[in-house]
PDB file of C-alpha atoms in Angstrom:
ATOM      1  CA  MET A  23      68.747  68.443  18.424  1.00  0.00           C
ATOM      2  CA  LYS A  24      65.886  66.165  20.036  1.00  0.00           C
ATOM      3  CA  SER A  25      66.584  62.841  21.319  1.00  0.00           C
ATOM      4  CA  ILE A  26      64.101  59.703  21.260  1.00  0.00           C
ATOM      5  CA  THR A  27      64.469  56.803  23.670  1.00  0.00           C
ATOM      6  CA  ILE A  28      64.620  53.126  22.940  1.00  0.00           C
ATOM      7  CA  LYS A  29      64.694  50.612  25.887  1.00  0.00           C
ATOM      8  CA  GLY A  30      66.217  47.474  24.356  1.00  0.00           C
ATOM      9  CA  SER A  31      67.712  44.082  25.331  1.00  0.00           C
ATOM     10  CA  GLN A  32      70.720  42.662  24.789  1.00  0.00           C
ATOM     11  CA  ARG A  33      70.858  39.989  22.032  1.00  0.00           C
ATOM     12  CA  GLU A  34      72.864  36.810  23.172  1.00  0.00           C
ATOM     13  CA  SER A  35      72.421  35.069  19.962  1.00  0.00           C
ATOM     14  CA  VAL A  36      73.379  36.563  16.591  1.00  0.00           C
ATOM     15  CA  GLY A  37      72.139  34.705  13.362  1.00  0.00           C
ATOM     16  CA  LYS A  38      69.761  34.473  11.037  1.00  0.00           C
ATOM     17  CA  ALA A  39      67.285  32.017  12.887  1.00  0.00           C
ATOM     18  CA  ALA A  40      67.803  34.131  16.074  1.00  0.00           C
ATOM     19  CA  SER A  41      66.891  37.227  13.821  1.00  0.00           C
ATOM     20  CA  LYS A  42      64.187  35.604  12.186  1.00  0.00           C
ATOM     21  CA  ALA A  43      62.731  34.403  15.742  1.00  0.00           C
ATOM     22  CA  LEU A  44      62.786  38.238  17.026  1.00  0.00           C
ATOM     23  CA  ARG A  45      61.051  39.662  14.133  1.00  0.00           C
ATOM     24  CA  ASN A  46      58.158  37.071  14.848  1.00  0.00           C
ATOM     25  CA  ALA A  47      57.879  38.255  17.929  1.00  0.00           C
ATOM     26  CA  GLY A  48      57.619  42.017  16.870  1.00  0.00           C
ATOM     27  CA  GLN A  49      61.281  42.911  17.542  1.00  0.00           C
ATOM     28  CA  VAL A  50      63.729  44.486  15.388  1.00  0.00           C
ATOM     29  CA  PRO A  51      67.170  42.874  15.485  1.00  0.00           C
ATOM     30  CA  CYS A  52      69.877  46.344  15.916  1.00  0.00           C
ATOM     31  CA  VAL A  53      73.333  46.862  16.355  1.00  0.00           C
ATOM     32  CA  LEU A  54      75.399  49.708  17.887  1.00  0.00           C
ATOM     33  CA  TYR A  55      78.760  50.768  16.459  1.00  0.00           C
ATOM     34  CA  GLY A  56      81.251  52.895  17.574  1.00  0.00           C
ATOM     35  CA  GLY A  57      82.127  51.411  20.731  1.00  0.00           C
ATOM     36  CA  ASP A  58      85.400  49.452  21.966  1.00  0.00           C
ATOM     37  CA  SER A  59      83.048  46.513  20.259  1.00  0.00           C
ATOM     38  CA  ALA A  60      79.840  45.910  18.272  1.00  0.00           C
ATOM     39  CA  LEU A  61      76.495  45.853  20.737  1.00  0.00           C
ATOM     40  CA  HIS A  62      73.858  43.442  19.547  1.00  0.00           C
ATOM     41  CA  PHE A  63      70.134  44.272  20.864  1.00  0.00           C
ATOM     42  CA  SER A  64      66.697  44.249  20.014  1.00  0.00           C
ATOM     43  CA  ALA A  65      63.914  46.588  20.790  1.00  0.00           C
ATOM     44  CA  PRO A  66      60.182  46.660  19.938  1.00  0.00           C
ATOM     45  CA  GLU A  67      58.981  47.436  16.133  1.00  0.00           C
ATOM     46  CA  MET A  68      56.857  50.288  17.415  1.00  0.00           C
ATOM     47  CA  ALA A  69      59.952  51.945  19.574  1.00  0.00           C
ATOM     48  CA  PHE A  70      61.058  53.224  16.062  1.00  0.00           C
ATOM     49  CA  LYS A  71      57.963  54.656  14.589  1.00  0.00           C
ATOM     50  CA  GLY A  72      58.797  58.349  15.826  1.00  0.00           C
ATOM     51  CA  LEU A  73      62.661  57.878  14.815  1.00  0.00           C
ATOM     52  CA  VAL A  74      62.216  56.081  11.368  1.00  0.00           C
ATOM     53  CA  TYR A  75      58.719  57.293   9.819  1.00  0.00           C
ATOM     54  CA  THR A  76      59.594  61.306  10.000  1.00  0.00           C
ATOM     55  CA  PRO A  77      61.066  64.077   7.990  1.00  0.00           C
ATOM     56  CA  ASN A  78      63.055  65.306  11.232  1.00  0.00           C
ATOM     57  CA  VAL A  79      66.299  63.884  12.254  1.00  0.00           C
ATOM     58  CA  TYR A  80      66.722  62.741  15.906  1.00  0.00           C
ATOM     59  CA  THR A  81      69.176  61.074  18.007  1.00  0.00           C
ATOM     60  CA  ALA A  82      68.421  58.153  19.815  1.00  0.00           C
ATOM     61  CA  THR A  83      69.092  57.471  23.325  1.00  0.00           C
ATOM     62  CA  ILE A  84      69.351  53.853  23.595  1.00  0.00           C
ATOM     63  CA  GLU A  85      68.581  51.772  27.133  1.00  0.00           C
ATOM     64  CA  LEU A  86      70.449  48.361  27.501  1.00  0.00           C
ATOM     65  CA  GLY A  87      70.329  46.747  30.923  1.00  0.00           C
ATOM     66  CA  GLY A  88      70.687  49.838  32.942  1.00  0.00           C
ATOM     67  CA  LYS A  89      73.049  51.534  30.629  1.00  0.00           C
ATOM     68  CA  LYS A  90      72.382  54.633  28.116  1.00  0.00           C
ATOM     69  CA  TYR A  91      74.137  55.043  24.693  1.00  0.00           C
ATOM     70  CA  THR A  92      73.710  58.173  22.851  1.00  0.00           C
ATOM     71  CA  ALA A  93      73.576  57.128  19.072  1.00  0.00           C
ATOM     72  CA  ILE A  94      72.389  58.148  15.437  1.00  0.00           C
ATOM     73  CA  LEU A  95      70.588  56.070  13.024  1.00  0.00           C
ATOM     74  CA  GLN A  96      73.025  54.472  10.538  1.00  0.00           C
ATOM     75  CA  ASP A  97      71.314  52.452   8.325  1.00  0.00           C
ATOM     76  CA  ILE A  98      68.196  50.775   8.024  1.00  0.00           C
ATOM     77  CA  GLN A  99      66.650  47.862   5.944  1.00  0.00           C
ATOM     78  CA  PHE A 100      63.018  47.554   5.262  1.00  0.00           C
ATOM     79  CA  ASP A 101      61.300  43.986   3.781  1.00  0.00           C
ATOM     80  CA  PRO A 102      61.127  44.446   0.197  1.00  0.00           C
ATOM     81  CA  VAL A 103      57.284  42.935   0.181  1.00  0.00           C
ATOM     82  CA  THR A 104      55.742  43.964   3.586  1.00  0.00           C
ATOM     83  CA  ASP A 105      58.195  47.260   4.313  1.00  0.00           C
ATOM     84  CA  LYS A 106      58.235  46.166   7.711  1.00  0.00           C
ATOM     85  CA  ILE A 107      61.749  47.024   9.572  1.00  0.00           C
ATOM     86  CA  ILE A 108      63.937  44.201   9.493  1.00  0.00           C
ATOM     87  CA  HIS A 109      67.377  45.044  10.752  1.00  0.00           C
ATOM     88  CA  ILE A 110      68.887  48.848  12.240  1.00  0.00           C
ATOM     89  CA  ASP A 111      72.206  49.912  12.273  1.00  0.00           C
ATOM     90  CA  PHE A 112      73.290  52.682  15.153  1.00  0.00           C
ATOM     91  CA  TYR A 113      76.351  54.837  15.671  1.00  0.00           C
ATOM     92  CA  GLU A 114      77.450  55.668  18.636  1.00  0.00           C
ATOM     93  CA  LEU A 115      77.976  59.167  19.623  1.00  0.00           C
ATOM     94  CA  LYS A 116      81.402  60.561  21.490  1.00  0.00           C
ATOM     95  CA  LYS A 117      81.332  64.280  22.865  1.00  0.00           C
ATOM     96  CA  ASP A 118      84.640  65.088  21.338  1.00  0.00           C
ATOM     97  CA  LYS A 119      84.179  63.339  17.862  1.00  0.00           C
ATOM     98  CA  GLU A 120      82.401  65.285  14.869  1.00  0.00           C
ATOM     99  CA  ILE A 121      80.206  63.448  12.991  1.00  0.00           C
ATOM    100  CA  THR A 122      78.467  63.978   9.797  1.00  0.00           C
ATOM    101  CA  ILE A 123      74.736  63.567   9.032  1.00  0.00           C
ATOM    102  CA  GLU A 124      72.109  64.817   6.968  1.00  0.00           C
ATOM    103  CA  VAL A 125      69.526  67.693   8.545  1.00  0.00           C
ATOM    104  CA  PRO A 126      66.355  69.195   7.241  1.00  0.00           C
ATOM    105  CA  ILE A 127      66.404  73.086   6.009  1.00  0.00           C
ATOM    106  CA  GLN A 128      63.359  74.773   7.423  1.00  0.00           C
ATOM    107  CA  ILE A 129      62.117  77.978   4.894  1.00  0.00           C
ATOM    108  CA  GLU A 130      61.981  81.172   6.782  1.00  0.00           C
ATOM    109  CA  GLY A 131      60.864  84.812   5.684  1.00  0.00           C
ATOM    110  CA  THR A 132      59.021  86.026   2.346  1.00  0.00           C
ATOM    111  CA  SER A 133      60.528  86.227  -0.788  1.00  0.00           C
ATOM    112  CA  PRO A 134      59.830  89.322  -3.034  1.00  0.00           C
ATOM    113  CA  GLY A 135      60.004  87.159  -6.159  1.00  0.00           C
ATOM    114  CA  VAL A 136      57.097  84.755  -4.390  1.00  0.00           C
ATOM    115  CA  ILE A 137      54.694  87.793  -4.017  1.00  0.00           C
ATOM    116  CA  ALA A 138      55.653  88.941  -7.426  1.00  0.00           C
ATOM    117  CA  GLY A 139      54.142  85.854  -9.028  1.00  0.00           C
ATOM    118  CA  GLY A 140      57.491  83.268  -8.887  1.00  0.00           C
ATOM    119  CA  VAL A 141      57.366  79.815  -7.631  1.00  0.00           C
ATOM    120  CA  LEU A 142      59.810  78.815  -4.822  1.00  0.00           C
ATOM    121  CA  ARG A 143      61.892  75.893  -5.740  1.00  0.00           C
ATOM    122  CA  ILE A 144      63.541  73.698  -3.390  1.00  0.00           C
ATOM    123  CA  VAL A 145      66.167  71.725  -4.633  1.00  0.00           C
ATOM    124  CA  ASN A 146      68.141  70.464  -1.741  1.00  0.00           C
ATOM    125  CA  ARG A 147      65.500  69.647   1.240  1.00  0.00           C
ATOM    126  CA  LYS A 148      68.208  68.149   3.362  1.00  0.00           C
ATOM    127  CA  LEU A 149      71.865  69.255   3.684  1.00  0.00           C
ATOM    128  CA  LYS A 150      74.992  67.102   4.897  1.00  0.00           C
ATOM    129  CA  ILE A 151      76.696  68.361   8.132  1.00  0.00           C
ATOM    130  CA  LYS A 152      79.659  68.000  10.037  1.00  0.00           C
ATOM    131  CA  ALA A 153      79.043  68.971  13.816  1.00  0.00           C
ATOM    132  CA  LEU A 154      79.935  67.755  17.349  1.00  0.00           C
ATOM    133  CA  PRO A 155      77.223  66.041  18.736  1.00  0.00           C
ATOM    134  CA  ASP A 156      75.931  68.845  21.245  1.00  0.00           C
ATOM    135  CA  LYS A 157      76.229  71.333  18.239  1.00  0.00           C
ATOM    136  CA  LEU A 158      73.842  69.640  15.478  1.00  0.00           C
ATOM    137  CA  PRO A 159      70.447  71.360  14.689  1.00  0.00           C
ATOM    138  CA  ASP A 160      66.975  70.369  14.200  1.00  0.00           C
ATOM    139  CA  PHE A 161      67.011  71.837  11.114  1.00  0.00           C
ATOM    140  CA  ILE A 162      68.974  74.302   8.926  1.00  0.00           C
ATOM    141  CA  PRO A 163      67.479  77.758   8.830  1.00  0.00           C
ATOM    142  CA  VAL A 164      66.993  79.005   5.112  1.00  0.00           C
ATOM    143  CA  ASN A 165      65.846  82.752   4.990  1.00  0.00           C
ATOM    144  CA  ILE A 166      64.462  83.656   1.630  1.00  0.00           C
ATOM    145  CA  SER A 167      63.453  87.084   2.380  1.00  0.00           C
ATOM    146  CA  GLU A 168      66.127  88.699  -0.085  1.00  0.00           C
ATOM    147  CA  LEU A 169      65.190  86.504  -2.997  1.00  0.00           C
ATOM    148  CA  GLU A 170      63.917  88.170  -6.049  1.00  0.00           C
ATOM    149  CA  MET A 171      62.370  86.118  -9.091  1.00  0.00           C
ATOM    150  CA  GLY A 172      65.165  84.398 -10.734  1.00  0.00           C
ATOM    151  CA  ASN A 173      67.436  84.291  -8.061  1.00  0.00           C
ATOM    152  CA  ARG A 174      69.418  81.233  -6.472  1.00  0.00           C
ATOM    153  CA  LEU A 175      70.174  80.957  -2.580  1.00  0.00           C
ATOM    154  CA  TYR A 176      73.752  79.218  -2.700  1.00  0.00           C
ATOM    155  CA  VAL A 177      74.984  76.889   0.497  1.00  0.00           C
ATOM    156  CA  THR A 178      77.344  80.127   1.088  1.00  0.00           C
ATOM    157  CA  LYS A 179      74.789  82.160   2.150  1.00  0.00           C
ATOM    158  CA  LEU A 180      73.644  79.867   5.181  1.00  0.00           C
ATOM    159  CA  ASP A 181      75.171  80.296   8.778  1.00  0.00           C
ATOM    160  CA  GLN A 182      77.995  78.051   9.589  1.00  0.00           C
ATOM    161  CA  SER A 183      78.911  78.888  12.903  1.00  0.00           C
ATOM    162  CA  ASN A 184      77.899  75.496  14.976  1.00  0.00           C
ATOM    163  CA  TYR A 185      78.506  73.424  12.201  1.00  0.00           C
ATOM    164  CA  LYS A 186      80.027  72.961   8.531  1.00  0.00           C
ATOM    165  CA  ILE A 187      78.168  72.037   5.390  1.00  0.00           C
ATOM    166  CA  MET A 188      79.782  69.353   3.486  1.00  0.00           C
ATOM    167  CA  HIS A 189      78.559  70.738   0.009  1.00  0.00           C
ATOM    168  CA  PRO A 190      80.639  72.289  -2.688  1.00  0.00           C
ATOM    169  CA  ASP A 191      79.854  76.402  -2.511  1.00  0.00           C
ATOM    170  CA  ASN A 192      78.070  76.174  -5.346  1.00  0.00           C
ATOM    171  CA  THR A 193      75.125  73.753  -4.261  1.00  0.00           C
ATOM    172  CA  VAL A 194      71.610  75.736  -4.617  1.00  0.00           C
ATOM    173  CA  VAL A 195      69.244  75.137  -1.794  1.00  0.00           C
ATOM    174  CA  CYS A 196      66.366  76.915  -3.106  1.00  0.00           C
ATOM    175  CA  GLN A 197      65.752  79.456  -6.327  1.00  0.00           C
ATOM    176  CA  VAL A 198      62.438  81.552  -7.442  1.00  0.00           C
ATOM    177  CA  ARG A 199      61.552  80.697 -10.668  1.00  0.00           C
ATOM    178  CA  VAL A 200      59.455  82.669 -13.190  1.00  0.00           C
ATOM    179  CA  SER A 201      56.146  81.148 -13.011  1.00  0.00           C
ATOM    180  CA  ARG A 202      54.175  80.309 -16.401  1.00  0.00           C
ATOM    181  CA  ALA A 203      51.259  83.222 -15.312  1.00  0.00           C
ATOM    182  CA  ALA A 204      54.062  85.559 -15.127  1.00  0.00           C
ATOM    183  CA  MET A 205      55.710  84.569 -18.005  1.00  0.00           C
ATOM    184  CA  LYS A 206      52.697  84.796 -19.924  1.00  0.00           C
ATOM    185  CA  ALA A 207      52.009  88.284 -18.601  1.00  0.00           C
ATOM    186  CA  ALA A 208      55.069  89.432 -19.549  1.00  0.00           C
ATOM    187  CA  GLN A 209      54.925  87.919 -22.940  1.00  0.00           C
ATOM    188  CA  GLU A 210      51.491  89.520 -23.415  1.00  0.00           C
ATOM    189  CA  ALA A 211      52.626  92.911 -22.170  1.00  0.00           C
ATOM    190  CA  ALA A 212      55.556  92.692 -24.630  1.00  0.00           C
ATOM    191  CA  LYS A 213      53.239  92.110 -27.495  1.00  0.00           C
ATOM    192  CA  ALA A 214      50.740  94.825 -26.067  1.00  0.00           C
ATOM    193  CA  GLU A 215      54.106  97.390 -26.309  1.00  0.00           C
ATOM    194  CA  LYS A 216      54.471  96.275 -30.024  1.00  0.00           C
ATOM    195  CA  LYS A 217      51.179  97.400 -31.184  1.00  0.00           C
ATOM    196  CA  LYS A 218      51.287 100.623 -30.150  1.00  0.00           C
TER     197      LYS A 218
END
C-alpha cells in the first residue's frame, strides 16, 4: 500500500483554545493512537490533501521530531460550515498486528453480459478487509470477464490469499443488469414471434 509522508510537530498544550489557535494558523490538530500513549501533534492543512481528498487508501508516515510512525487514518472531523478539516485521529500500525481497513475495488476484464447490452452495476465500491500492514493492497482486483447478463459477483469469488474480506459470503460486489434497451428489444422480439 502506498504511503504519504506527513511532517508534524508535537503539541504541548491540548485543549479547545490551543486547538483553535492552531486552526487559525492553518494547522490541523491530530492524535496518534495505538502506541504506549496517545501522541498529540499538528501538521499543515495542505499536508493532508493527498490523504483525505482521494478515493484511494494510503498509509501515513508521520514524522515527529526525528521519529517516524506508520499509521492509518482512523477518524476525521470537518467543520460543518466551511468543510475544513478540524481534527484527525490516526492509528499506529504494528508489523505483527492485523488491522481492519476499507479498500477500494478495481474492475478488471470485460463482461460478456455488458457486451450483450447489459449494464454493470457496482454494489460495493469499497470492501472491508483484515490484513497485516505489509500485506495491505492498494485495491482489490475484481475480474468481471465471466459475468453474463443477470449474473452477480459475490465476495467469495475474490482472491483472499493475503487478506481476509470481512463481509458475509452473500455480499454482492457487482452485477450485470439487463438494460432497458435490451429489455425493450427482447419484448419487441417476443411480440414479433407472437404475430407470426
